PDB file of C-alpha atoms in Angstrom:
ATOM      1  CA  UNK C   8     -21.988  19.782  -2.587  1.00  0.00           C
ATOM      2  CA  UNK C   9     -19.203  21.904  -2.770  1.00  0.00           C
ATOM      3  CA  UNK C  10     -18.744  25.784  -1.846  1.00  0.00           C
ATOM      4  CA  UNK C  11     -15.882  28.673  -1.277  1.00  0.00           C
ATOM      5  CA  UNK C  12     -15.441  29.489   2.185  1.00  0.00           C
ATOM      6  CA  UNK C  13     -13.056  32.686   3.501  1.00  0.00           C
ATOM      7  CA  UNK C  14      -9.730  32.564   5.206  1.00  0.00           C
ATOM      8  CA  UNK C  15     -11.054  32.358   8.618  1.00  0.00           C
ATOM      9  CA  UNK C  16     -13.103  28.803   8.475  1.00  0.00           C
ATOM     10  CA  UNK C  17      -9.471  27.633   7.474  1.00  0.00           C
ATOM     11  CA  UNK C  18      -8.211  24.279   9.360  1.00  0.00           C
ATOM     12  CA  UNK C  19     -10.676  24.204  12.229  1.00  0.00           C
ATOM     13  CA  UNK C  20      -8.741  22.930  15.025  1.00  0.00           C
ATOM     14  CA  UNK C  21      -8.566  19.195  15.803  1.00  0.00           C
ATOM     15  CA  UNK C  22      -9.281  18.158  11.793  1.00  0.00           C
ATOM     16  CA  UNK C  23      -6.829  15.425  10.819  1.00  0.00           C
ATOM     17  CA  UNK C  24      -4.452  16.229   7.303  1.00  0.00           C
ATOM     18  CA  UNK C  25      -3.963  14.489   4.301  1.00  0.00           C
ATOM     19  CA  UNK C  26      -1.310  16.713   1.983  1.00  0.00           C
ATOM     20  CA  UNK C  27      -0.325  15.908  -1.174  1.00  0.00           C
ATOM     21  CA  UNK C  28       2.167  17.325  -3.716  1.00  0.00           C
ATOM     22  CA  UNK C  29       1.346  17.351  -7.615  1.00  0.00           C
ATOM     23  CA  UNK C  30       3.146  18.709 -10.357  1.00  0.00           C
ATOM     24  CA  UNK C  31       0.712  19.451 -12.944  1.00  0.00           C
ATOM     25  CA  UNK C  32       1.410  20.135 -16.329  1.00  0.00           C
ATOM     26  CA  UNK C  33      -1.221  23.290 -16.614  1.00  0.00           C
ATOM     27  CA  UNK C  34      -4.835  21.797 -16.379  1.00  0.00           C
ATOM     28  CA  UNK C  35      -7.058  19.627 -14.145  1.00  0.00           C
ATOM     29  CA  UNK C  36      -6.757  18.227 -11.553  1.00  0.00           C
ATOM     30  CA  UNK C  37      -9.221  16.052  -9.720  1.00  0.00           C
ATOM     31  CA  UNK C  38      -9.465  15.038  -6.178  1.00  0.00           C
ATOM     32  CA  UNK C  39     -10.991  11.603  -5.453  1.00  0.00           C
ATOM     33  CA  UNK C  40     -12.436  10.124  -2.630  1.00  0.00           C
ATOM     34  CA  UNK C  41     -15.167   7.220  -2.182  1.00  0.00           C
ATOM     35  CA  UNK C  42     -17.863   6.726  -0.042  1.00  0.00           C
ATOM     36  CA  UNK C  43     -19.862   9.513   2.591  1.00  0.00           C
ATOM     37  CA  UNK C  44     -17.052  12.414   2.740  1.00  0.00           C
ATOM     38  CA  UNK C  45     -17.172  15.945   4.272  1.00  0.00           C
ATOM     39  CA  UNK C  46     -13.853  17.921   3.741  1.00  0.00           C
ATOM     40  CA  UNK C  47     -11.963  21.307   3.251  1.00  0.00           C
ATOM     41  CA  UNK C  48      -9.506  21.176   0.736  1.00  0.00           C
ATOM     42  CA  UNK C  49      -6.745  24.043   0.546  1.00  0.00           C
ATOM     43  CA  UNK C  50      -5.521  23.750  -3.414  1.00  0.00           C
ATOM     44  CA  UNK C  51      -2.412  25.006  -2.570  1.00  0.00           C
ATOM     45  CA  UNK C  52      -2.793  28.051  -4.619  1.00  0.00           C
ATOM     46  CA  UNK C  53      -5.195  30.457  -2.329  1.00  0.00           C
ATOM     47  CA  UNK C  54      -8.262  28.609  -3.175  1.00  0.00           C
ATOM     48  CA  UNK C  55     -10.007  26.920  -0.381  1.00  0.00           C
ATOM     49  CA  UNK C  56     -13.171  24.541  -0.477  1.00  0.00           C
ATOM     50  CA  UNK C  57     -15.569  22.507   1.648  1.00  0.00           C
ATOM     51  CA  UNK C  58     -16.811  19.766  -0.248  1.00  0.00           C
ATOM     52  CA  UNK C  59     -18.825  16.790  -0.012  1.00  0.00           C
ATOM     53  CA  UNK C  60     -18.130  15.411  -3.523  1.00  0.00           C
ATOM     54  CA  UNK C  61     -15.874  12.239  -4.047  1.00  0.00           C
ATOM     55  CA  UNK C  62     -14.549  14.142  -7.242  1.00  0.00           C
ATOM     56  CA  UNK C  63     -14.184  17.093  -6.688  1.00  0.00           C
ATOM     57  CA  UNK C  64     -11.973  19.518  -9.932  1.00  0.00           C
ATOM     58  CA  UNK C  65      -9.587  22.292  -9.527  1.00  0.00           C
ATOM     59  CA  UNK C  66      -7.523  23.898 -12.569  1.00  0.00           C
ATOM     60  CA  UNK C  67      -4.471  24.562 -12.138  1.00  0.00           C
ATOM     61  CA  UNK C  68      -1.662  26.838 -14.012  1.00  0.00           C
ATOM     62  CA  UNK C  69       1.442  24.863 -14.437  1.00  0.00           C
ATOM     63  CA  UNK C  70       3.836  24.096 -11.513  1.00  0.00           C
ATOM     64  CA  UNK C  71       4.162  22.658  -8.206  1.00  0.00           C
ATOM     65  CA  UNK C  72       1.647  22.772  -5.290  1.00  0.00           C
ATOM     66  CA  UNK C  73       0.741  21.416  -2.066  1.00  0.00           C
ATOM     67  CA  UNK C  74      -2.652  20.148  -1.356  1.00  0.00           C
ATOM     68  CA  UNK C  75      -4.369  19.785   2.139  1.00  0.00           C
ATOM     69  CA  UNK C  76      -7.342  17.691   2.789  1.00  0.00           C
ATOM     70  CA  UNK C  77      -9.339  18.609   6.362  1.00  0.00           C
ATOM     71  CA  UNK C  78     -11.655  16.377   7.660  1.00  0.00           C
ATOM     72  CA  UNK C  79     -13.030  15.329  11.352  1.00  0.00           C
ATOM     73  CA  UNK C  80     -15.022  12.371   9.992  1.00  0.00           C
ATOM     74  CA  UNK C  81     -13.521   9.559   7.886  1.00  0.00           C
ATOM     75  CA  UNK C  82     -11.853  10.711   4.546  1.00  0.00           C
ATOM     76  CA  UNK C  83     -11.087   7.622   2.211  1.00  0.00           C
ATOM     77  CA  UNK C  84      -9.204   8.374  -0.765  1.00  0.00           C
ATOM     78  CA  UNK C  85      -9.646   7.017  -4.201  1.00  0.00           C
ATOM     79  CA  UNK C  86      -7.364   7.468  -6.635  1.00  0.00           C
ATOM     80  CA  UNK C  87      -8.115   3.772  -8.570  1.00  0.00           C
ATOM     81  CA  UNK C  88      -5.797   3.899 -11.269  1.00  0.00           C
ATOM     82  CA  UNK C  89      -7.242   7.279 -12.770  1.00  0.00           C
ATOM     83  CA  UNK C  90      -4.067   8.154 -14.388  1.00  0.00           C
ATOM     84  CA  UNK C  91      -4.928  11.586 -15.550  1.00  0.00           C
ATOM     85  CA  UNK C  92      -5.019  12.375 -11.755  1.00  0.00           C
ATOM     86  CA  UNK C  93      -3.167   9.757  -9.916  1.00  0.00           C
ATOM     87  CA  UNK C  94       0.625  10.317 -11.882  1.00  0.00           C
ATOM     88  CA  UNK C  95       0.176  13.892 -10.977  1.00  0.00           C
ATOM     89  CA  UNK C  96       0.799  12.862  -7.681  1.00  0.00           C
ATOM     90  CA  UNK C  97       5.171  12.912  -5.991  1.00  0.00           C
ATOM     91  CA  UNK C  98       4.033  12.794  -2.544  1.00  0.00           C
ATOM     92  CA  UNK C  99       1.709  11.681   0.054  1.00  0.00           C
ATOM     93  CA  UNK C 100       1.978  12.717   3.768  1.00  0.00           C
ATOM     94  CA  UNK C 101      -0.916  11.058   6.423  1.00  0.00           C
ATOM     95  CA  UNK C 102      -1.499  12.969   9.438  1.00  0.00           C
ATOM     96  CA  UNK C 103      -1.841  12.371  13.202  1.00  0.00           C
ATOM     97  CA  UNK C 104      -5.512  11.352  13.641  1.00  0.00           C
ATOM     98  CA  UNK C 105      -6.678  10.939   9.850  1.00  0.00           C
ATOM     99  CA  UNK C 106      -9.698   8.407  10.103  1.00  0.00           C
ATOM    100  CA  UNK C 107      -8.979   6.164   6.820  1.00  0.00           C
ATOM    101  CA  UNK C 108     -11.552   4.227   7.589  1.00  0.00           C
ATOM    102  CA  UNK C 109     -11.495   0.602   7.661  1.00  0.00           C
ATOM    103  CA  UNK C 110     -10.967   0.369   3.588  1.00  0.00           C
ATOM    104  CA  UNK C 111      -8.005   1.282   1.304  1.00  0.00           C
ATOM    105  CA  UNK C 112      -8.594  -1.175  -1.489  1.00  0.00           C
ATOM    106  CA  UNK C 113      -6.912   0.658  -4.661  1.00  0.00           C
ATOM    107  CA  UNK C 114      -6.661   3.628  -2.547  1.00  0.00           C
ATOM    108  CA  UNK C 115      -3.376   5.110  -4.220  1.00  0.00           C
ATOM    109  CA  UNK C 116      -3.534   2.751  -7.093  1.00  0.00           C
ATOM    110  CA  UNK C 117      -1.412   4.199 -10.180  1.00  0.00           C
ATOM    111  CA  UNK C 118       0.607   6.910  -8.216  1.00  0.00           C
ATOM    112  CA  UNK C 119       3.167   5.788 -10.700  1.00  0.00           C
ATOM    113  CA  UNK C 120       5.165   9.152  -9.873  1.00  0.00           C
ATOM    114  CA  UNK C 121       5.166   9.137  -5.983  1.00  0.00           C
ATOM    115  CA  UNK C 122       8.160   8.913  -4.166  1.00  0.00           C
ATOM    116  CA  UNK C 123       7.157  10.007  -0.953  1.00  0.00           C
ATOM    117  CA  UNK C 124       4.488   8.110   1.339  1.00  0.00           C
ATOM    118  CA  UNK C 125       4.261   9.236   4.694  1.00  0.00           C
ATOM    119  CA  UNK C 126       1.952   8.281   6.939  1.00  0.00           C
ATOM    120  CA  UNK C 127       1.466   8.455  11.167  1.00  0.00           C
ATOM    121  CA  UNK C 128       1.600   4.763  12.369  1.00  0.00           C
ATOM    122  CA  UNK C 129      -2.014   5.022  13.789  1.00  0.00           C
ATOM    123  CA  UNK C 130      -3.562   6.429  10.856  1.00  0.00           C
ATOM    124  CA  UNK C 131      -4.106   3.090   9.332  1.00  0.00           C
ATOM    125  CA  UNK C 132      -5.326   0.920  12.753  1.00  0.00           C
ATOM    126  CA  UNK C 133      -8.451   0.209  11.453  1.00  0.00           C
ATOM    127  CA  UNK C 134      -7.786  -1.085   8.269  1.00  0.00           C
ATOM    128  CA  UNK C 135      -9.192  -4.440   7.076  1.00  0.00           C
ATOM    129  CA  UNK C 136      -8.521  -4.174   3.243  1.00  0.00           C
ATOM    130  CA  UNK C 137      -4.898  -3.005   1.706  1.00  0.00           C
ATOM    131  CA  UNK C 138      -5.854  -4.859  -1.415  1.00  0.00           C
ATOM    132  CA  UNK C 139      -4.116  -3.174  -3.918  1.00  0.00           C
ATOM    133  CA  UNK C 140      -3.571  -0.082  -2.086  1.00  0.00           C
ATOM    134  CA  UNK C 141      -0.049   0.704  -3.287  1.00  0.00           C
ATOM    135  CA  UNK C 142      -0.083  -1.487  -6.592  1.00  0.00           C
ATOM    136  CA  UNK C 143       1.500  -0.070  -9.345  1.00  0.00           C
ATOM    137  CA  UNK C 144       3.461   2.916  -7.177  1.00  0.00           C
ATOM    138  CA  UNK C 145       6.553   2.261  -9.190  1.00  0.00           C
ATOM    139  CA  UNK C 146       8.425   5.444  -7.590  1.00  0.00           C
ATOM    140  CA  UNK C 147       8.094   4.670  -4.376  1.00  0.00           C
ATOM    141  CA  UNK C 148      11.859   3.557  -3.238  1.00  0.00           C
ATOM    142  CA  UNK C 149      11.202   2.953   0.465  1.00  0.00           C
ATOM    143  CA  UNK C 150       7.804   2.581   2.633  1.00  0.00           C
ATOM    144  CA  UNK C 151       7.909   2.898   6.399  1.00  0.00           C
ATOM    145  CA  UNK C 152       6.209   0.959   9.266  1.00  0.00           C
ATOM    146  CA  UNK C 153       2.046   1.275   9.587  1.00  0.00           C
ATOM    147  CA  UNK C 154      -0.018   0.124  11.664  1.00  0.00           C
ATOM    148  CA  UNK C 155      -1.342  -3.322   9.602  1.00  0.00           C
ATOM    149  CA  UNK C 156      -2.160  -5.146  13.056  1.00  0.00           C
ATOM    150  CA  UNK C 157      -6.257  -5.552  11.472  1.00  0.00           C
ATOM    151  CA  UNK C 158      -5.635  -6.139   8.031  1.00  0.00           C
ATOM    152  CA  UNK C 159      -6.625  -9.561   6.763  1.00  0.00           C
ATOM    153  CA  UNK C 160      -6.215  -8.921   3.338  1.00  0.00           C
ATOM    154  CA  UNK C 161      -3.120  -7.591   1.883  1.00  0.00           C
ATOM    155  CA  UNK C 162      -3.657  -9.055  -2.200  1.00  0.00           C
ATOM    156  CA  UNK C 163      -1.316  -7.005  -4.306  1.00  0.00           C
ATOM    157  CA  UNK C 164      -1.142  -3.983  -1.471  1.00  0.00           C
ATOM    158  CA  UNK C 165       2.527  -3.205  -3.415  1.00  0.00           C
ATOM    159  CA  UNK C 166       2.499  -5.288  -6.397  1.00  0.00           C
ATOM    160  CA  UNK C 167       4.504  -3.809  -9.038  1.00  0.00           C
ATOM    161  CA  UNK C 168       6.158  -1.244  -6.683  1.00  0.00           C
ATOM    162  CA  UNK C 169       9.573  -1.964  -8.363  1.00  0.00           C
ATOM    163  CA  UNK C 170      11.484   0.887  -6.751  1.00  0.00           C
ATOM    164  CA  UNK C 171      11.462  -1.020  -3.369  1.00  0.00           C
ATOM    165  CA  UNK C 172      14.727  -2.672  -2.255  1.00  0.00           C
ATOM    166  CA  UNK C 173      13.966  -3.318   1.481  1.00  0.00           C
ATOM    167  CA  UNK C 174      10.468  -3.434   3.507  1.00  0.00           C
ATOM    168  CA  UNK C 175       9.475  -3.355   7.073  1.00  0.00           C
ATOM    169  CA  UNK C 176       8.164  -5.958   9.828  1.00  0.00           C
ATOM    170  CA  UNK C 177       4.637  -5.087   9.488  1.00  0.00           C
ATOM    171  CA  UNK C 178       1.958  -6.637  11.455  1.00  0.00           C
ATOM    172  CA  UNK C 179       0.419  -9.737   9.894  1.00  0.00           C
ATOM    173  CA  UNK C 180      -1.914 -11.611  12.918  1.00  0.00           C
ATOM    174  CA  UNK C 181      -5.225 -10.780  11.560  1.00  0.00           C
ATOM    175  CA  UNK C 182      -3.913 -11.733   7.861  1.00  0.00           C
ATOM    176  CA  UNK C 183      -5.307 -14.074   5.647  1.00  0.00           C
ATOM    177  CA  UNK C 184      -4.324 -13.333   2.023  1.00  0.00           C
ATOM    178  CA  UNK C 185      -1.023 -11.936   0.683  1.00  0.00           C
ATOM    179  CA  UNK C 186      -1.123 -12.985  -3.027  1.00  0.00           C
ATOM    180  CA  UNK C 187       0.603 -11.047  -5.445  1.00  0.00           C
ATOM    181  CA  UNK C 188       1.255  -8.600  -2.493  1.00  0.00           C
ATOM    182  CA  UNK C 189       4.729  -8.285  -3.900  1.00  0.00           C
ATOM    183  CA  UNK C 190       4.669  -9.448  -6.958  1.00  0.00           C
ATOM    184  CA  UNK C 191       7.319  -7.527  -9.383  1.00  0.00           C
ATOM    185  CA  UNK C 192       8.755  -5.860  -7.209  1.00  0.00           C
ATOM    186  CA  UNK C 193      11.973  -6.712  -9.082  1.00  0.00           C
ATOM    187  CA  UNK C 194      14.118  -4.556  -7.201  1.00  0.00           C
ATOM    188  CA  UNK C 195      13.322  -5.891  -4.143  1.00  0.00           C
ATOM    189  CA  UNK C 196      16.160  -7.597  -2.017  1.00  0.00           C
ATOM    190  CA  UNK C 197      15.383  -7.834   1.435  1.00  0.00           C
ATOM    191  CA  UNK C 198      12.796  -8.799   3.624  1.00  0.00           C
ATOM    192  CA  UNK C 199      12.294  -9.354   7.092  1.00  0.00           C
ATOM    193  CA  UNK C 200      12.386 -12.586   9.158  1.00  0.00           C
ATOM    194  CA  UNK C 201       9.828 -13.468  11.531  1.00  0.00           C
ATOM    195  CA  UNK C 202       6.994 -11.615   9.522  1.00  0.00           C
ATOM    196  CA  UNK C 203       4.359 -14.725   9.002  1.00  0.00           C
ATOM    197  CA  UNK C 204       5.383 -16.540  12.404  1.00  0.00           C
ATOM    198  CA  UNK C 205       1.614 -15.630  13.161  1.00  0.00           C
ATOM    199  CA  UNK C 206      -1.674 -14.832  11.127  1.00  0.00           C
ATOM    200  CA  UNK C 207      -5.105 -15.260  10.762  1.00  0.00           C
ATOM    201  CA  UNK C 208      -6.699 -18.446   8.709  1.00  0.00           C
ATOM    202  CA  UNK C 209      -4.157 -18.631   5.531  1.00  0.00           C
ATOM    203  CA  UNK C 210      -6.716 -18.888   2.521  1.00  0.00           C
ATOM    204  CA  UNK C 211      -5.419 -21.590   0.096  1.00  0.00           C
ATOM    205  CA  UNK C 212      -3.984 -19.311  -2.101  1.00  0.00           C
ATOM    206  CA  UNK C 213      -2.656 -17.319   0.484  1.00  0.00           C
ATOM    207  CA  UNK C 214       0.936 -16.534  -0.843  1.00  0.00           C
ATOM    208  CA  UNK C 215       0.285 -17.897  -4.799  1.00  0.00           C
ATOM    209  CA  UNK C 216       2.678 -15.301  -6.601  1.00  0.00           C
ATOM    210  CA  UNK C 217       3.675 -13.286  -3.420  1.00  0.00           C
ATOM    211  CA  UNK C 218       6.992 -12.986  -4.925  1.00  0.00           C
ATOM    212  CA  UNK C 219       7.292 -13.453  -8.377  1.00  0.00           C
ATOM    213  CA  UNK C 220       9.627 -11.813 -10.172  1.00  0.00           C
ATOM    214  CA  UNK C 221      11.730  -9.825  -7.289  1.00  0.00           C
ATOM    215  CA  UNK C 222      15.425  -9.414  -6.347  1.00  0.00           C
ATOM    216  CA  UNK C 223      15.050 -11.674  -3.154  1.00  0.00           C
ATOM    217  CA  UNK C 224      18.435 -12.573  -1.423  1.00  0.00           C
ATOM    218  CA  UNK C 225      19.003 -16.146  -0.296  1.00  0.00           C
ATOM    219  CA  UNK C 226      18.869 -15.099   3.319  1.00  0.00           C
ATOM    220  CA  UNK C 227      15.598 -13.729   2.669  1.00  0.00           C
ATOM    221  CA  UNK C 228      14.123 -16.338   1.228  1.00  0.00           C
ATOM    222  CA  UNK C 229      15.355 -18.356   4.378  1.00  0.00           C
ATOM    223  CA  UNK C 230      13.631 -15.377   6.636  1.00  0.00           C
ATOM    224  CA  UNK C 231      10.150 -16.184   4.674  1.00  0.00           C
ATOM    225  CA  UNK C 232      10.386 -20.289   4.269  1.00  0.00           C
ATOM    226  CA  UNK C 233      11.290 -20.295   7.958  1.00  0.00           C
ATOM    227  CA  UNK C 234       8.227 -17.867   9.117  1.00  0.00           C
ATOM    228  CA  UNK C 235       5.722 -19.685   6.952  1.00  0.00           C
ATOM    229  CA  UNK C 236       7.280 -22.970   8.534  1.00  0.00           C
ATOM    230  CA  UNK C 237       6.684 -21.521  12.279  1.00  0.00           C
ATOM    231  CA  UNK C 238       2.966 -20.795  11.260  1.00  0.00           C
ATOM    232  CA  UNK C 239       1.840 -23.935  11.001  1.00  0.00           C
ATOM    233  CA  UNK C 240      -0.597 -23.837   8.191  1.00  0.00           C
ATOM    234  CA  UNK C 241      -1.097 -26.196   5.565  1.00  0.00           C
ATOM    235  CA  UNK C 242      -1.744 -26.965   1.963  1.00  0.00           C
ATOM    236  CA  UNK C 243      -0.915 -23.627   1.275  1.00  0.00           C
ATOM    237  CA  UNK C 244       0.351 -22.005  -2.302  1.00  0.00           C
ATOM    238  CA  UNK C 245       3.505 -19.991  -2.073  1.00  0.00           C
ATOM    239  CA  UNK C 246       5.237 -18.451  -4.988  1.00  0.00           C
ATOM    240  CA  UNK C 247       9.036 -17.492  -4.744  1.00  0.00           C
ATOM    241  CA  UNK C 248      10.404 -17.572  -8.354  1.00  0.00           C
ATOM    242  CA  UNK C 249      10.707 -15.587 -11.335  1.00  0.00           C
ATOM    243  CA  UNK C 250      13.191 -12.185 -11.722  1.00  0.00           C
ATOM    244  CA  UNK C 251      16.763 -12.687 -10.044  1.00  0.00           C
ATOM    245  CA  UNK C 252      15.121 -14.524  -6.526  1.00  0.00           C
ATOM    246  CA  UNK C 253      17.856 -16.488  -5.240  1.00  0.00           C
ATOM    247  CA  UNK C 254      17.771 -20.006  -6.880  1.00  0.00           C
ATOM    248  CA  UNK C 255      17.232 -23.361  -4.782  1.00  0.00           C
ATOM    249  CA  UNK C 256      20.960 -24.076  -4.912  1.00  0.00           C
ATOM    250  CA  UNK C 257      22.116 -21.135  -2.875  1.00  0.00           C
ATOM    251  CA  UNK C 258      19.793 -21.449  -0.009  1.00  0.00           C
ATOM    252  CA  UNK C 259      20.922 -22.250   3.428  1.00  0.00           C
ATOM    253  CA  UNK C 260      20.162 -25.096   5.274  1.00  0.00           C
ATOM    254  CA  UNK C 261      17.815 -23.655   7.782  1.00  0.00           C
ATOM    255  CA  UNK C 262      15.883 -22.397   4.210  1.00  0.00           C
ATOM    256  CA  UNK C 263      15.798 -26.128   2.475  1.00  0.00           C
ATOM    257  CA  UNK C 264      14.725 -27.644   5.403  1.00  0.00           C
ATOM    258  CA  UNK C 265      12.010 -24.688   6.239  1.00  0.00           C
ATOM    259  CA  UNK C 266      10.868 -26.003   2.530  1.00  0.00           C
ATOM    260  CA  UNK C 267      10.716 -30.084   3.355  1.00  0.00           C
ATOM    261  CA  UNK C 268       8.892 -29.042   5.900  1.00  0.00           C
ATOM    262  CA  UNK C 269       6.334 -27.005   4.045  1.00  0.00           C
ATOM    263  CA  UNK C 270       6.228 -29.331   0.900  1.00  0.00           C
ATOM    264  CA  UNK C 271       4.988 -32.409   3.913  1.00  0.00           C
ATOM    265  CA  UNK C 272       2.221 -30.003   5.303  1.00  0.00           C
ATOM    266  CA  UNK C 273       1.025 -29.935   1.308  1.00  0.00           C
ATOM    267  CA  UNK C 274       2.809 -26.768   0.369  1.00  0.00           C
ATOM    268  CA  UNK C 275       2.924 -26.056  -3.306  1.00  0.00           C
ATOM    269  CA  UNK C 276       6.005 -24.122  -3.618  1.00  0.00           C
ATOM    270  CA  UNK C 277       7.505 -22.523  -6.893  1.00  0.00           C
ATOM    271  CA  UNK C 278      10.990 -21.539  -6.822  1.00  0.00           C
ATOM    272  CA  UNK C 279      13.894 -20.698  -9.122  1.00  0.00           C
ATOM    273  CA  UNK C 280      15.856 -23.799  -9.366  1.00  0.00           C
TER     274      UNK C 280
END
């Protein structure tokens, strides 16, 4: 269902934001959302909707405009890869009190041209699922601290995001899987220390690819091997190689023994030598 409604049913008070920017080109433009949704949307361009639809068109002239999504109930985005609609897409701004829901499996999948994710820490407490989320968001040159503290699995959540050169402590205690969660990220230098010191129940393939093919210094491959160490689980998969990752014979100590460690506990471990 979907219907025009006038200037004054605009933004009830209390309705959480999601805004994005698009550049389109002169043509559609489709809004996507899954599951049960009830929303306003202001098209940036003095239409305004209520809408219940999970795609929901607008047609644009060419140019720049800023979309804003209302909703008191949860609003799940959905953009899956739909390239017509997704690379339209240079920014994405979350706002105090947005209900997500507990879901964002290829939520912004294929925003190939975003370079702006913004998002209010909270927004994403309930999250179970960032599989995917952010995979293929090659624009995106920096991504800030959310609330992950319930996710359990993070597969691919920024695989392919190969504008990233640093990335945050995020919560990990509730996860389980991270494969290919940064998997060609080949700009990708730094990461944190300390990050996998606690999770949930590693799945066997928990890490298999995590970090193929990125930038990773040598001190950050000691901050991983010596997290994964600290966690205690075992016969685990863990991929560190491919791209320019720092090779086994530049690691510290503190790393190659992190990875004797691992390799007794049944670690399978691939590395660039």
């Amino acid at each position: 269902m979907t219907w025009i409604i006038t200037s004054d049913q605009v933004n009830p008070p209390g309705d959480a934001a999601i805004t994005y920017g698009i550049t389109n080109a002169g043509g559609d433009f489709n809004l996507r959302s899954a599951g049960a949704v009830d929303y306003e949307i202001e098209w940036g361009d003095g239409a305004v909707e209520n809408s219940t639809l999970n795609t929901l068109p607008h047609t644009y002239t060419a140019g720049d405009y800023t979309l804003g999504v209302y909703s008191d109930s949860v609003y799940r985005p959905f953009f899956n890869n739909v390239t017509a609609d997704a690379s339209q897409i240079t920014s994405v701004t979350i706002g105090p009190g947005a209900d997500l829901g507990t879901n964002l499996t290829n939520t912004w999948f294929g925003l190939s041209n975003m370079t702006s994710f913004v998002c209010s820490f909270d927004a994403t407490s309930l999250v179970t699922s960032f599989s995917f989320t952010w995979f293929n968001c090659s624009s995106l040159a920096s991504f800030q601290l959310i609330d992950t503290s319930s996710g359990t699995d993070f597969s691919g959540a920024w695989l392919n995001c190969d504008s990233l050169t640093n990335f945050p402590l995020i919560a990990t205690s509730s996860g389980t899987n991270f494969s290919f969660t940064w998997r060609d990220c080949s700009s990708l230098t730094s990461f944190p220390a300390n990050m996998f010191d606690t999770t949930g129940t590693l799945v066997s393939g928990a890490f298999d690819r995590t970090w193929f093919g990125c930038a990773l210094t040598a001190q950050s491959i000691e901050n991983i091997l010596v997290s994964l160490d600290t966690n205690g689980a075992s016969s685990i998969t863990l991929g560190i190689d491919g791209g320019t990752n720092a090779a086994k014979t530049t690691w510290s100590t503190a790393a190659v023994t992190a990875y004797d460690n691992l390799i007794v506990k049944g670690w399978t471990i691939t590395f660039n030598a």
